[in-house]
Amino acid sequence: MALERWQALVLIVAAVSLVGTLAAIAYGRWRAMLDAPAHRRLHRRPTVRGAGLGFVLGMQAALLFGWLWDVLDGATAIRWALSLGLVAGVGWWDDHRPLSARWRLLAHLLAITLVLPWSAAAGWTWLLLPVALLIGAAMINFYNFLDGSNGMAAGQAILAGALLALTTPDPRVALLGASVAAACLAFLPFNAPKARAFMGDVGSGALGFWFALIALAASTPTREPLAAVAIILSAVWADAAFTLIWRMSRGPKGRWYTAHREHLYQWLVRSGHTHVRVALLYAAWTLGPAAFCLWLLGRYPSLDWVLIIVLYLLAALVWISQRQRLLRQAWAERRA
């Protein structure tokens, strides 16, 4: 696709996202869709939720232009748009009134099933369905965990999307990466440095699903998109996965799946770091070790598992050491 079309795509997606975000914020205020301050939340005043609907509309527009510009075939664009609408739709419902986790999970699994490229050329078989569903559902929910600190989720999506778009030889991956970066860039001023609105489940779930699209549905001839996404979103995945493991092993028995504020980024904010500083720390990881491993993956695709293992071992060391430091600091403050 010509450079002029890429530039037009970014501008159109950003414009749709901006207008949609403004409309979603106005609607949220009208419907009193507000997240009030609470024990497990990090903000201190009621804040509109559900503003992520704006950038979901921008990403839907990207799929339309991908179809019109022959980056995507019609059947693929329609399946992806319907699946994105399904994930965003259940999130939008949940932003209005609580929806059973069972129904949300069912919708997520159905959406992932609809977008998988079930063909021999893509390397997928029905035997891999459980693995694909697990990965897709995990990505949706891992991203949902980030919508609690100003600029965190949107900032990670901007960096990950831009890096994937700049490094991939696959025009479909480039389309998905560039569009999510543009959409979230238009949303970011409303979420950081001070949050006027949160993306809500409609936005966070859609972002996780969008990266699942890149990882599971957009095949490429030179490297596995799943490995690229696992590397560039390692800040998201590592924090979510290690927190989940910690809660399952040492947290409240039988309640590891309940709402909490035990993620490392939440501990950092509670210890006195500003939201922006924490978001920048996570961005430094994405632009540093993760981006370096992504570059190595492009040069040596056969090392994908080695790079992932090394990167996540390093992430584990950082996560454990920082958590222990923050725990010691909290105990010292309590004793003082």
PDB file of N, CA, C and O in Angstrom, residues 24 33-35 40-41 47-56 59 83-105 107-108 137 139-148 153 187 191 197-210 259 265:
ATOM      1  N   ALA A  24     -18.608   9.617  23.097  1.00  0.00           N
ATOM      2  CA  ALA A  24     -18.746   8.620  24.161  1.00  0.00           C
ATOM      3  C   ALA A  24     -18.651   9.265  25.541  1.00  0.00           C
ATOM      4  O   ALA A  24     -19.357   8.865  26.470  1.00  0.00           O
ATOM      5  N   MET A  33     -22.451   7.225  33.681  1.00  0.00           N
ATOM      6  CA  MET A  33     -21.574   6.046  33.672  1.00  0.00           C
ATOM      7  C   MET A  33     -20.229   6.470  34.271  1.00  0.00           C
ATOM      8  O   MET A  33     -19.295   6.823  33.548  1.00  0.00           O
ATOM      9  N   LEU A  34     -20.150   6.451  35.581  1.00  0.00           N
ATOM     10  CA  LEU A  34     -18.982   6.958  36.288  1.00  0.00           C
ATOM     11  C   LEU A  34     -18.369   5.872  37.158  1.00  0.00           C
ATOM     12  O   LEU A  34     -19.087   5.129  37.828  1.00  0.00           O
ATOM     13  N   ASP A  35     -17.045   5.800  37.129  1.00  0.00           N
ATOM     14  CA  ASP A  35     -16.321   4.954  38.073  1.00  0.00           C
ATOM     15  C   ASP A  35     -16.002   5.799  39.301  1.00  0.00           C
ATOM     16  O   ASP A  35     -15.205   6.742  39.225  1.00  0.00           O
ATOM     17  N   ARG A  40     -10.055  -0.601  45.570  1.00  0.00           N
ATOM     18  CA  ARG A  40      -9.214  -1.280  44.586  1.00  0.00           C
ATOM     19  C   ARG A  40      -8.877  -0.394  43.394  1.00  0.00           C
ATOM     20  O   ARG A  40      -8.203  -0.838  42.483  1.00  0.00           O
ATOM     21  N   ARG A  41      -9.386   0.846  43.367  1.00  0.00           N
ATOM     22  CA  ARG A  41      -9.134   1.749  42.258  1.00  0.00           C
ATOM     23  C   ARG A  41      -8.101   2.792  42.648  1.00  0.00           C
ATOM     24  O   ARG A  41      -7.923   3.107  43.817  1.00  0.00           O
ATOM     25  N   THR A  47     -15.028   9.283  37.461  1.00  0.00           N
ATOM     26  CA  THR A  47     -14.509   9.433  36.104  1.00  0.00           C
ATOM     27  C   THR A  47     -15.374   8.644  35.127  1.00  0.00           C
ATOM     28  O   THR A  47     -15.746   7.508  35.404  1.00  0.00           O
ATOM     29  N   VAL A  48     -15.656   9.256  33.999  1.00  0.00           N
ATOM     30  CA  VAL A  48     -16.482   8.614  32.974  1.00  0.00           C
ATOM     31  C   VAL A  48     -15.796   7.344  32.470  1.00  0.00           C
ATOM     32  O   VAL A  48     -14.588   7.329  32.227  1.00  0.00           O
ATOM     33  N   ARG A  49     -16.565   6.291  32.312  1.00  0.00           N
ATOM     34  CA  ARG A  49     -16.042   5.063  31.714  1.00  0.00           C
ATOM     35  C   ARG A  49     -16.756   4.809  30.381  1.00  0.00           C
ATOM     36  O   ARG A  49     -17.793   5.393  30.094  1.00  0.00           O
ATOM     37  N   GLY A  50     -16.159   3.947  29.584  1.00  0.00           N
ATOM     38  CA  GLY A  50     -16.762   3.599  28.299  1.00  0.00           C
ATOM     39  C   GLY A  50     -16.311   4.459  27.141  1.00  0.00           C
ATOM     40  O   GLY A  50     -16.807   4.301  26.021  1.00  0.00           O
ATOM     41  N   ALA A  51     -15.334   5.358  27.364  1.00  0.00           N
ATOM     42  CA  ALA A  51     -14.878   6.239  26.287  1.00  0.00           C
ATOM     43  C   ALA A  51     -14.088   5.498  25.225  1.00  0.00           C
ATOM     44  O   ALA A  51     -13.854   6.026  24.140  1.00  0.00           O
ATOM     45  N   GLY A  52     -13.688   4.258  25.519  1.00  0.00           N
ATOM     46  CA  GLY A  52     -12.980   3.458  24.528  1.00  0.00           C
ATOM     47  C   GLY A  52     -13.818   3.136  23.306  1.00  0.00           C
ATOM     48  O   GLY A  52     -13.280   2.710  22.273  1.00  0.00           O
ATOM     49  N   LEU A  53     -15.124   3.353  23.397  1.00  0.00           N
ATOM     50  CA  LEU A  53     -15.983   3.154  22.232  1.00  0.00           C
ATOM     51  C   LEU A  53     -15.499   4.004  21.059  1.00  0.00           C
ATOM     52  O   LEU A  53     -15.618   3.589  19.890  1.00  0.00           O
ATOM     53  N   GLY A  54     -14.921   5.173  21.357  1.00  0.00           N
ATOM     54  CA  GLY A  54     -14.444   6.055  20.300  1.00  0.00           C
ATOM     55  C   GLY A  54     -13.368   5.408  19.452  1.00  0.00           C
ATOM     56  O   GLY A  54     -13.437   5.425  18.215  1.00  0.00           O
ATOM     57  N   PHE A  55     -12.344   4.832  20.088  1.00  0.00           N
ATOM     58  CA  PHE A  55     -11.285   4.234  19.263  1.00  0.00           C
ATOM     59  C   PHE A  55     -11.703   2.885  18.686  1.00  0.00           C
ATOM     60  O   PHE A  55     -11.115   2.431  17.709  1.00  0.00           O
ATOM     61  N   VAL A  56     -12.707   2.245  19.255  1.00  0.00           N
ATOM     62  CA  VAL A  56     -13.250   1.036  18.610  1.00  0.00           C
ATOM     63  C   VAL A  56     -13.840   1.405  17.259  1.00  0.00           C
ATOM     64  O   VAL A  56     -13.647   0.687  16.258  1.00  0.00           O
ATOM     65  N   MET A  59     -11.047   1.796  14.829  1.00  0.00           N
ATOM     66  CA  MET A  59     -10.490   0.531  14.358  1.00  0.00           C
ATOM     67  C   MET A  59     -11.432  -0.157  13.375  1.00  0.00           C
ATOM     68  O   MET A  59     -10.998  -0.812  12.429  1.00  0.00           O
ATOM     69  N   SER A  83     -16.509  -9.725  14.728  1.00  0.00           N
ATOM     70  CA  SER A  83     -15.916 -10.252  15.958  1.00  0.00           C
ATOM     71  C   SER A  83     -15.486  -9.127  16.888  1.00  0.00           C
ATOM     72  O   SER A  83     -15.701  -9.198  18.104  1.00  0.00           O
ATOM     73  N   LEU A  84     -14.895  -8.073  16.318  1.00  0.00           N
ATOM     74  CA  LEU A  84     -14.540  -6.907  17.133  1.00  0.00           C
ATOM     75  C   LEU A  84     -15.792  -6.286  17.738  1.00  0.00           C
ATOM     76  O   LEU A  84     -15.800  -5.913  18.922  1.00  0.00           O
ATOM     77  N   GLY A  85     -16.858  -6.202  16.943  1.00  0.00           N
ATOM     78  CA  GLY A  85     -18.114  -5.671  17.457  1.00  0.00           C
ATOM     79  C   GLY A  85     -18.688  -6.521  18.575  1.00  0.00           C
ATOM     80  O   GLY A  85     -19.277  -5.992  19.528  1.00  0.00           O
ATOM     81  N   LEU A  86     -18.507  -7.835  18.490  1.00  0.00           N
ATOM     82  CA  LEU A  86     -19.007  -8.725  19.531  1.00  0.00           C
ATOM     83  C   LEU A  86     -18.278  -8.492  20.849  1.00  0.00           C
ATOM     84  O   LEU A  86     -18.908  -8.359  21.911  1.00  0.00           O
ATOM     85  N   VAL A  87     -16.946  -8.431  20.801  1.00  0.00           N
ATOM     86  CA  VAL A  87     -16.163  -8.206  22.013  1.00  0.00           C
ATOM     87  C   VAL A  87     -16.458  -6.819  22.598  1.00  0.00           C
ATOM     88  O   VAL A  87     -16.678  -6.668  23.807  1.00  0.00           O
ATOM     89  N   ALA A  88     -16.466  -5.808  21.732  1.00  0.00           N
ATOM     90  CA  ALA A  88     -16.753  -4.453  22.212  1.00  0.00           C
ATOM     91  C   ALA A  88     -18.187  -4.350  22.721  1.00  0.00           C
ATOM     92  O   ALA A  88     -18.458  -3.639  23.699  1.00  0.00           O
ATOM     93  N   GLY A  89     -19.097  -5.070  22.072  1.00  0.00           N
ATOM     94  CA  GLY A  89     -20.503  -4.998  22.471  1.00  0.00           C
ATOM     95  C   GLY A  89     -20.748  -5.519  23.874  1.00  0.00           C
ATOM     96  O   GLY A  89     -21.467  -4.884  24.658  1.00  0.00           O
ATOM     97  N   VAL A  90     -20.157  -6.672  24.218  1.00  0.00           N
ATOM     98  CA  VAL A  90     -20.362  -7.191  25.573  1.00  0.00           C
ATOM     99  C   VAL A  90     -19.662  -6.291  26.593  1.00  0.00           C
ATOM    100  O   VAL A  90     -20.129  -6.141  27.731  1.00  0.00           O
ATOM    101  N   GLY A  91     -18.548  -5.680  26.182  1.00  0.00           N
ATOM    102  CA  GLY A  91     -17.889  -4.725  27.079  1.00  0.00           C
ATOM    103  C   GLY A  91     -18.734  -3.481  27.292  1.00  0.00           C
ATOM    104  O   GLY A  91     -18.829  -2.960  28.411  1.00  0.00           O
ATOM    105  N   TRP A  92     -19.374  -2.989  26.231  1.00  0.00           N
ATOM    106  CA  TRP A  92     -20.256  -1.830  26.316  1.00  0.00           C
ATOM    107  C   TRP A  92     -21.445  -2.130  27.221  1.00  0.00           C
ATOM    108  O   TRP A  92     -21.855  -1.298  28.028  1.00  0.00           O
ATOM    109  N   TRP A  93     -21.976  -3.335  27.088  1.00  0.00           N
ATOM    110  CA  TRP A  93     -23.074  -3.750  27.966  1.00  0.00           C
ATOM    111  C   TRP A  93     -22.601  -3.752  29.422  1.00  0.00           C
ATOM    112  O   TRP A  93     -23.293  -3.253  30.312  1.00  0.00           O
ATOM    113  N   ASP A  94     -21.413  -4.311  29.654  1.00  0.00           N
ATOM    114  CA  ASP A  94     -20.895  -4.411  31.010  1.00  0.00           C
ATOM    115  C   ASP A  94     -20.586  -3.040  31.587  1.00  0.00           C
ATOM    116  O   ASP A  94     -20.667  -2.836  32.805  1.00  0.00           O
ATOM    117  N   ASP A  95     -20.228  -2.081  30.729  1.00  0.00           N
ATOM    118  CA  ASP A  95     -20.001  -0.719  31.209  1.00  0.00           C
ATOM    119  C   ASP A  95     -21.295  -0.063  31.681  1.00  0.00           C
ATOM    120  O   ASP A  95     -21.270   0.836  32.520  1.00  0.00           O
ATOM    121  N   HIS A  96     -22.425  -0.497  31.130  1.00  0.00           N
ATOM    122  CA  HIS A  96     -23.717   0.038  31.543  1.00  0.00           C
ATOM    123  C   HIS A  96     -24.236  -0.639  32.809  1.00  0.00           C
ATOM    124  O   HIS A  96     -24.711   0.016  33.725  1.00  0.00           O
ATOM    125  N   ARG A  97     -24.147  -1.950  32.815  1.00  0.00           N
ATOM    126  CA  ARG A  97     -24.619  -2.734  33.968  1.00  0.00           C
ATOM    127  C   ARG A  97     -23.814  -4.020  34.008  1.00  0.00           C
ATOM    128  O   ARG A  97     -23.443  -4.558  32.963  1.00  0.00           O
ATOM    129  N   PRO A  98     -23.523  -4.538  35.202  1.00  0.00           N
ATOM    130  CA  PRO A  98     -22.685  -5.739  35.324  1.00  0.00           C
ATOM    131  C   PRO A  98     -23.251  -6.907  34.519  1.00  0.00           C
ATOM    132  O   PRO A  98     -24.443  -7.204  34.561  1.00  0.00           O
ATOM    133  N   LEU A  99     -22.354  -7.561  33.773  1.00  0.00           N
ATOM    134  CA  LEU A  99     -22.702  -8.727  32.976  1.00  0.00           C
ATOM    135  C   LEU A  99     -21.946  -9.924  33.515  1.00  0.00           C
ATOM    136  O   LEU A  99     -20.767  -9.811  33.889  1.00  0.00           O
ATOM    137  N   SER A 100     -22.575 -11.052  33.570  1.00  0.00           N
ATOM    138  CA  SER A 100     -21.950 -12.259  34.093  1.00  0.00           C
ATOM    139  C   SER A 100     -20.653 -12.561  33.361  1.00  0.00           C
ATOM    140  O   SER A 100     -20.572 -12.455  32.134  1.00  0.00           O
ATOM    141  N   ALA A 101     -19.634 -12.938  34.132  1.00  0.00           N
ATOM    142  CA  ALA A 101     -18.347 -13.307  33.531  1.00  0.00           C
ATOM    143  C   ALA A 101     -18.507 -14.467  32.561  1.00  0.00           C
ATOM    144  O   ALA A 101     -17.763 -14.574  31.579  1.00  0.00           O
ATOM    145  N   ARG A 102     -19.462 -15.314  32.821  1.00  0.00           N
ATOM    146  CA  ARG A 102     -19.700 -16.460  31.936  1.00  0.00           C
ATOM    147  C   ARG A 102     -20.088 -16.002  30.538  1.00  0.00           C
ATOM    148  O   ARG A 102     -19.595 -16.521  29.536  1.00  0.00           O
ATOM    149  N   TRP A 103     -20.987 -15.003  30.457  1.00  0.00           N
ATOM    150  CA  TRP A 103     -21.418 -14.521  29.152  1.00  0.00           C
ATOM    151  C   TRP A 103     -20.313 -13.748  28.449  1.00  0.00           C
ATOM    152  O   TRP A 103     -20.170 -13.822  27.218  1.00  0.00           O
ATOM    153  N   ARG A 104     -19.538 -12.986  29.203  1.00  0.00           N
ATOM    154  CA  ARG A 104     -18.416 -12.273  28.594  1.00  0.00           C
ATOM    155  C   ARG A 104     -17.418 -13.248  28.003  1.00  0.00           C
ATOM    156  O   ARG A 104     -16.950 -13.078  26.869  1.00  0.00           O
ATOM    157  N   LEU A 105     -17.082 -14.290  28.768  1.00  0.00           N
ATOM    158  CA  LEU A 105     -16.116 -15.277  28.280  1.00  0.00           C
ATOM    159  C   LEU A 105     -16.645 -15.992  27.045  1.00  0.00           C
ATOM    160  O   LEU A 105     -15.890 -16.227  26.087  1.00  0.00           O
ATOM    161  N   ALA A 107     -18.700 -14.842  24.785  1.00  0.00           N
ATOM    162  CA  ALA A 107     -18.594 -13.926  23.650  1.00  0.00           C
ATOM    163  C   ALA A 107     -17.149 -13.815  23.166  1.00  0.00           C
ATOM    164  O   ALA A 107     -16.886 -13.791  21.951  1.00  0.00           O
ATOM    165  N   HIS A 108     -16.208 -13.763  24.089  1.00  0.00           N
ATOM    166  CA  HIS A 108     -14.798 -13.672  23.714  1.00  0.00           C
ATOM    167  C   HIS A 108     -14.349 -14.919  22.955  1.00  0.00           C
ATOM    168  O   HIS A 108     -13.650 -14.823  21.939  1.00  0.00           O
ATOM    169  N   ALA A 137      -8.439 -15.511  24.718  1.00  0.00           N
ATOM    170  CA  ALA A 137      -9.155 -15.057  25.921  1.00  0.00           C
ATOM    171  C   ALA A 137      -8.203 -14.408  26.916  1.00  0.00           C
ATOM    172  O   ALA A 137      -8.537 -13.406  27.555  1.00  0.00           O
ATOM    173  N   MET A 139      -5.396 -12.805  26.210  1.00  0.00           N
ATOM    174  CA  MET A 139      -4.985 -11.498  25.711  1.00  0.00           C
ATOM    175  C   MET A 139      -6.059 -10.445  25.966  1.00  0.00           C
ATOM    176  O   MET A 139      -5.765  -9.302  26.335  1.00  0.00           O
ATOM    177  N   ILE A 140      -7.332 -10.822  25.764  1.00  0.00           N
ATOM    178  CA  ILE A 140      -8.425  -9.878  26.009  1.00  0.00           C
ATOM    179  C   ILE A 140      -8.457  -9.477  27.479  1.00  0.00           C
ATOM    180  O   ILE A 140      -8.566  -8.296  27.823  1.00  0.00           O
ATOM    181  N   ASN A 141      -8.355 -10.451  28.351  1.00  0.00           N
ATOM    182  CA  ASN A 141      -8.464 -10.166  29.780  1.00  0.00           C
ATOM    183  C   ASN A 141      -7.194  -9.541  30.344  1.00  0.00           C
ATOM    184  O   ASN A 141      -7.275  -8.703  31.252  1.00  0.00           O
ATOM    185  N   PHE A 142      -6.019  -9.906  29.836  1.00  0.00           N
ATOM    186  CA  PHE A 142      -4.788  -9.283  30.292  1.00  0.00           C
ATOM    187  C   PHE A 142      -4.817  -7.785  30.003  1.00  0.00           C
ATOM    188  O   PHE A 142      -4.390  -6.971  30.826  1.00  0.00           O
ATOM    189  N   TYR A 143      -5.309  -7.408  28.827  1.00  0.00           N
ATOM    190  CA  TYR A 143      -5.352  -5.989  28.508  1.00  0.00           C
ATOM    191  C   TYR A 143      -6.383  -5.271  29.355  1.00  0.00           C
ATOM    192  O   TYR A 143      -6.217  -4.109  29.728  1.00  0.00           O
ATOM    193  N   ASN A 144      -7.448  -5.961  29.691  1.00  0.00           N
ATOM    194  CA  ASN A 144      -8.473  -5.368  30.544  1.00  0.00           C
ATOM    195  C   ASN A 144      -7.926  -4.968  31.901  1.00  0.00           C
ATOM    196  O   ASN A 144      -8.385  -3.987  32.501  1.00  0.00           O
ATOM    197  N   PHE A 145      -6.902  -5.690  32.386  1.00  0.00           N
ATOM    198  CA  PHE A 145      -6.321  -5.394  33.694  1.00  0.00           C
ATOM    199  C   PHE A 145      -5.604  -4.044  33.724  1.00  0.00           C
ATOM    200  O   PHE A 145      -5.363  -3.500  34.796  1.00  0.00           O
ATOM    201  N   LEU A 146      -5.234  -3.504  32.549  1.00  0.00           N
ATOM    202  CA  LEU A 146      -4.423  -2.288  32.506  1.00  0.00           C
ATOM    203  C   LEU A 146      -5.234  -1.010  32.615  1.00  0.00           C
ATOM    204  O   LEU A 146      -4.666   0.064  32.836  1.00  0.00           O
ATOM    205  N   ASP A 147      -6.551  -1.079  32.443  1.00  0.00           N
ATOM    206  CA  ASP A 147      -7.355   0.136  32.396  1.00  0.00           C
ATOM    207  C   ASP A 147      -7.634   0.658  33.802  1.00  0.00           C
ATOM    208  O   ASP A 147      -8.775   0.902  34.179  1.00  0.00           O
ATOM    209  N   GLY A 148      -6.578   0.816  34.587  1.00  0.00           N
ATOM    210  CA  GLY A 148      -6.755   1.324  35.936  1.00  0.00           C
ATOM    211  C   GLY A 148      -5.772   2.423  36.278  1.00  0.00           C
ATOM    212  O   GLY A 148      -5.848   3.013  37.343  1.00  0.00           O
ATOM    213  N   ALA A 153      -2.850   1.665  29.458  1.00  0.00           N
ATOM    214  CA  ALA A 153      -3.340   0.785  28.400  1.00  0.00           C
ATOM    215  C   ALA A 153      -3.188   1.430  27.028  1.00  0.00           C
ATOM    216  O   ALA A 153      -2.727   0.792  26.071  1.00  0.00           O
ATOM    217  N   PHE A 187      -7.146   9.005  21.559  1.00  0.00           N
ATOM    218  CA  PHE A 187      -7.818   8.831  22.848  1.00  0.00           C
ATOM    219  C   PHE A 187      -6.950   9.269  24.022  1.00  0.00           C
ATOM    220  O   PHE A 187      -7.470   9.732  25.054  1.00  0.00           O
ATOM    221  N   ASN A 191      -7.140  10.564  28.648  1.00  0.00           N
ATOM    222  CA  ASN A 191      -6.851   9.573  29.675  1.00  0.00           C
ATOM    223  C   ASN A 191      -5.568   9.870  30.445  1.00  0.00           C
ATOM    224  O   ASN A 191      -5.322   9.254  31.481  1.00  0.00           O
ATOM    225  N   ALA A 197     -11.513  10.488  31.304  1.00  0.00           N
ATOM    226  CA  ALA A 197     -12.342   9.332  30.980  1.00  0.00           C
ATOM    227  C   ALA A 197     -11.480   8.077  30.971  1.00  0.00           C
ATOM    228  O   ALA A 197     -10.273   8.141  30.735  1.00  0.00           O
ATOM    229  N   PHE A 198     -12.109   6.952  31.257  1.00  0.00           N
ATOM    230  CA  PHE A 198     -11.472   5.638  31.125  1.00  0.00           C
ATOM    231  C   PHE A 198     -12.051   4.934  29.904  1.00  0.00           C
ATOM    232  O   PHE A 198     -13.202   5.185  29.510  1.00  0.00           O
ATOM    233  N   MET A 199     -11.279   4.053  29.314  1.00  0.00           N
ATOM    234  CA  MET A 199     -11.761   3.351  28.132  1.00  0.00           C
ATOM    235  C   MET A 199     -12.860   2.349  28.462  1.00  0.00           C
ATOM    236  O   MET A 199     -13.699   2.038  27.621  1.00  0.00           O
ATOM    237  N   GLY A 200     -12.889   1.838  29.700  1.00  0.00           N
ATOM    238  CA  GLY A 200     -13.919   0.882  30.075  1.00  0.00           C
ATOM    239  C   GLY A 200     -13.711  -0.473  29.434  1.00  0.00           C
ATOM    240  O   GLY A 200     -12.764  -0.693  28.662  1.00  0.00           O
ATOM    241  N   ASP A 201     -14.615  -1.395  29.718  1.00  0.00           N
ATOM    242  CA  ASP A 201     -14.506  -2.743  29.151  1.00  0.00           C
ATOM    243  C   ASP A 201     -14.679  -2.734  27.639  1.00  0.00           C
ATOM    244  O   ASP A 201     -14.109  -3.572  26.944  1.00  0.00           O
ATOM    245  N   VAL A 202     -15.473  -1.799  27.122  1.00  0.00           N
ATOM    246  CA  VAL A 202     -15.658  -1.734  25.676  1.00  0.00           C
ATOM    247  C   VAL A 202     -14.335  -1.474  24.973  1.00  0.00           C
ATOM    248  O   VAL A 202     -14.076  -2.028  23.887  1.00  0.00           O
ATOM    249  N   GLY A 203     -13.471  -0.658  25.577  1.00  0.00           N
ATOM    250  CA  GLY A 203     -12.203  -0.336  24.950  1.00  0.00           C
ATOM    251  C   GLY A 203     -11.085  -1.308  25.278  1.00  0.00           C
ATOM    252  O   GLY A 203     -10.358  -1.755  24.393  1.00  0.00           O
ATOM    253  N   SER A 204     -10.947  -1.659  26.561  1.00  0.00           N
ATOM    254  CA  SER A 204      -9.843  -2.539  26.955  1.00  0.00           C
ATOM    255  C   SER A 204     -10.008  -3.937  26.347  1.00  0.00           C
ATOM    256  O   SER A 204      -9.042  -4.546  25.877  1.00  0.00           O
ATOM    257  N   GLY A 205     -11.234  -4.452  26.354  1.00  0.00           N
ATOM    258  CA  GLY A 205     -11.463  -5.756  25.733  1.00  0.00           C
ATOM    259  C   GLY A 205     -11.186  -5.726  24.240  1.00  0.00           C
ATOM    260  O   GLY A 205     -10.601  -6.661  23.681  1.00  0.00           O
ATOM    261  N   ALA A 206     -11.589  -4.627  23.577  1.00  0.00           N
ATOM    262  CA  ALA A 206     -11.351  -4.496  22.143  1.00  0.00           C
ATOM    263  C   ALA A 206      -9.860  -4.440  21.825  1.00  0.00           C
ATOM    264  O   ALA A 206      -9.406  -5.001  20.823  1.00  0.00           O
ATOM    265  N   LEU A 207      -9.075  -3.754  22.675  1.00  0.00           N
ATOM    266  CA  LEU A 207      -7.632  -3.696  22.441  1.00  0.00           C
ATOM    267  C   LEU A 207      -7.005  -5.085  22.557  1.00  0.00           C
ATOM    268  O   LEU A 207      -6.175  -5.482  21.730  1.00  0.00           O
ATOM    269  N   GLY A 208      -7.382  -5.823  23.606  1.00  0.00           N
ATOM    270  CA  GLY A 208      -6.856  -7.173  23.733  1.00  0.00           C
ATOM    271  C   GLY A 208      -7.226  -8.040  22.549  1.00  0.00           C
ATOM    272  O   GLY A 208      -6.401  -8.807  22.031  1.00  0.00           O
ATOM    273  N   PHE A 209      -8.458  -7.908  22.085  1.00  0.00           N
ATOM    274  CA  PHE A 209      -8.898  -8.674  20.928  1.00  0.00           C
ATOM    275  C   PHE A 209      -8.130  -8.266  19.671  1.00  0.00           C
ATOM    276  O   PHE A 209      -7.787  -9.103  18.831  1.00  0.00           O
ATOM    277  N   TRP A 210      -7.870  -6.977  19.526  1.00  0.00           N
ATOM    278  CA  TRP A 210      -7.149  -6.482  18.347  1.00  0.00           C
ATOM    279  C   TRP A 210      -5.751  -7.092  18.265  1.00  0.00           C
ATOM    280  O   TRP A 210      -5.306  -7.508  17.182  1.00  0.00           O
ATOM    281  N   ALA A 259     -11.788  -9.053  41.682  1.00  0.00           N
ATOM    282  CA  ALA A 259     -11.156  -7.758  41.442  1.00  0.00           C
ATOM    283  C   ALA A 259     -10.139  -7.458  42.542  1.00  0.00           C
ATOM    284  O   ALA A 259     -10.334  -7.797  43.708  1.00  0.00           O
ATOM    285  N   TYR A 265       2.057  -2.306  38.541  1.00  0.00           N
ATOM    286  CA  TYR A 265       1.817  -0.881  38.258  1.00  0.00           C
ATOM    287  C   TYR A 265       0.924  -0.261  39.322  1.00  0.00           C
ATOM    288  O   TYR A 265       1.076   0.925  39.658  1.00  0.00           O
TER     289      TYR A 265
END
